[in-house]
Every structure is written in structure tokens, then in C-alpha cells.
Coordinates of C-alpha atoms in Angstrom, one line a residue:
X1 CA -77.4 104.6 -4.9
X2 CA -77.4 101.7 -7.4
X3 CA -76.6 101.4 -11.2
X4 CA -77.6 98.7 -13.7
X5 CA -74.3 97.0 -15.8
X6 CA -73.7 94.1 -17.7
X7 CA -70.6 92.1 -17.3
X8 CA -69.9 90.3 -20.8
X9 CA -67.5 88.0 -21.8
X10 CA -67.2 87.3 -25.5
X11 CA -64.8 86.1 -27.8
X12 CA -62.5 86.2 -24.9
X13 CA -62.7 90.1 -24.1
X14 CA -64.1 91.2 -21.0
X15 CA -66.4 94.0 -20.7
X16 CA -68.4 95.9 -18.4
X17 CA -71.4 97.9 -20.3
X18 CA -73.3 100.5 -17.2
X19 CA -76.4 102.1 -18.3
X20 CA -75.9 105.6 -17.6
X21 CA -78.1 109.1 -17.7
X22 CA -78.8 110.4 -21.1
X23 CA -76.9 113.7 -20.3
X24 CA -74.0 111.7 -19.7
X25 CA -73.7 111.5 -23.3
X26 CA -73.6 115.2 -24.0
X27 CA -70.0 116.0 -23.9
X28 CA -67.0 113.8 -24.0
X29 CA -65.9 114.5 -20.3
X30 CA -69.0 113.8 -18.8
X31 CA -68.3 110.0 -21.0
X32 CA -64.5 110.1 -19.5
X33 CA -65.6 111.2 -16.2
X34 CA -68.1 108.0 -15.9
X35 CA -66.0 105.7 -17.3
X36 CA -63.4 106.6 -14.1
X37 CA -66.6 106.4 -11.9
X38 CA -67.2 103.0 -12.4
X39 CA -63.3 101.4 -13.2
X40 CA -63.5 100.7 -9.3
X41 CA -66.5 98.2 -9.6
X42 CA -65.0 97.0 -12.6
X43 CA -60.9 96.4 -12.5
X44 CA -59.4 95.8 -15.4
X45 CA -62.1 95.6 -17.6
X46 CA -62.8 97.7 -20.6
X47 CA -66.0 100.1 -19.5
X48 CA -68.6 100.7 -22.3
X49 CA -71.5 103.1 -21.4
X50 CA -74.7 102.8 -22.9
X51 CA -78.1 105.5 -23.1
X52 CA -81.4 104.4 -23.3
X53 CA -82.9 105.8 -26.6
X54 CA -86.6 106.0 -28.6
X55 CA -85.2 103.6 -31.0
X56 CA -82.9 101.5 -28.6
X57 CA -79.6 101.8 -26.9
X58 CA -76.8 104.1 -27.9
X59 CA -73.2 103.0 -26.6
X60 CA -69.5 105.1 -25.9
X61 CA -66.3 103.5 -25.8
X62 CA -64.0 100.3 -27.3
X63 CA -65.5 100.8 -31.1
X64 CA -65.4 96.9 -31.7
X65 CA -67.2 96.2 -28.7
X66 CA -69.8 99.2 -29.2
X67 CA -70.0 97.3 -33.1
X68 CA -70.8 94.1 -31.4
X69 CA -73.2 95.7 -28.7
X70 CA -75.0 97.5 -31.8
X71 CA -75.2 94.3 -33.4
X72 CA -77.2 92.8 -30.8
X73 CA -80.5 93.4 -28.7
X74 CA -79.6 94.9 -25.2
X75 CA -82.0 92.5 -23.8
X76 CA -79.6 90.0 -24.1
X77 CA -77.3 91.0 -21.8
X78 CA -76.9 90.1 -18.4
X79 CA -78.0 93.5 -16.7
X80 CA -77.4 93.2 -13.0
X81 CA -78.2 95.9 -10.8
X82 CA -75.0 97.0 -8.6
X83 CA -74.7 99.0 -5.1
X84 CA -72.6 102.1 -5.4
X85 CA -71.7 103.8 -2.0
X86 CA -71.4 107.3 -1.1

């Protein structure tokens, strides 16, 4: 199974944004529940989820960093595709 994430480093914060299933989105421990599924890949890093959307991306999660993320284009971040086992 893989996922695709951005690993972002900006005004000296460290973040990891994973693009996630729309239904994700739908209740706040489905958001909680991701978030813990993907701390492994990312230790120690604040984990920002993201949703594709008709007019762009929708984010969950730090509210400063889902500001910035809103601020920009998601095309702009480095999306890497990761390898999750199991």
C-alpha cells in the first residue's frame, strides 16, 4: 500500500501534510485515527491531512499550518509517494 505526503519545513516548523481519502474527513475520529496512522512514518512531526476537493485542497490539523497550507497552491509542495506496510 502506498500514500502520497509532503514533508515541509518552513519558518522553522516541521510538518508532514498526507493526502488522505475524502471520507477521512467525515468525522473527527476517522481525522484522529489517521493522524496516529501515519506518526510512525513521521516522528515528531506535526501531521496535517489534506482532501482533495472540486475547488482545491481542504486541510485538518495545526490551524497555523492549515492557514499557511490554505494560503498556498498544493502544487507547491514536495508530494512524495511513501510505502506503508501491512
Amino acid at each position: 500500500m502506498t500514500f502520497d505526503a509532503a514533508l515541509v519545513k518552513e519558518q522553522g516548523v516541521t510538518f508532514a501534510v498526507v493526502l488522505v481519502k475524502s471520507h477521512m474527513f467525515n468525522f473527527i475520529t476517522s481525522k484522529k485515527d489517521a493522524i496516529s496512522t501515519y506518526r510512525p512514518y513521521f516522528p515528531g512531526v506535526r501531521i496535517i491531512l489534506a482532501r482533495q476537493q472540486p475547488g482545491g485542497m481542504e486541510y485538518y490539523g495545526d490551524n497555523k499550518i492549515v492557514a499557511f497550507l490554505s494560503s498556498i497552491h498544493h502544487s507547491q509542495l514536495p508530494w512524495k509517494r511513501y510505502s506503508r506496510q501491512g
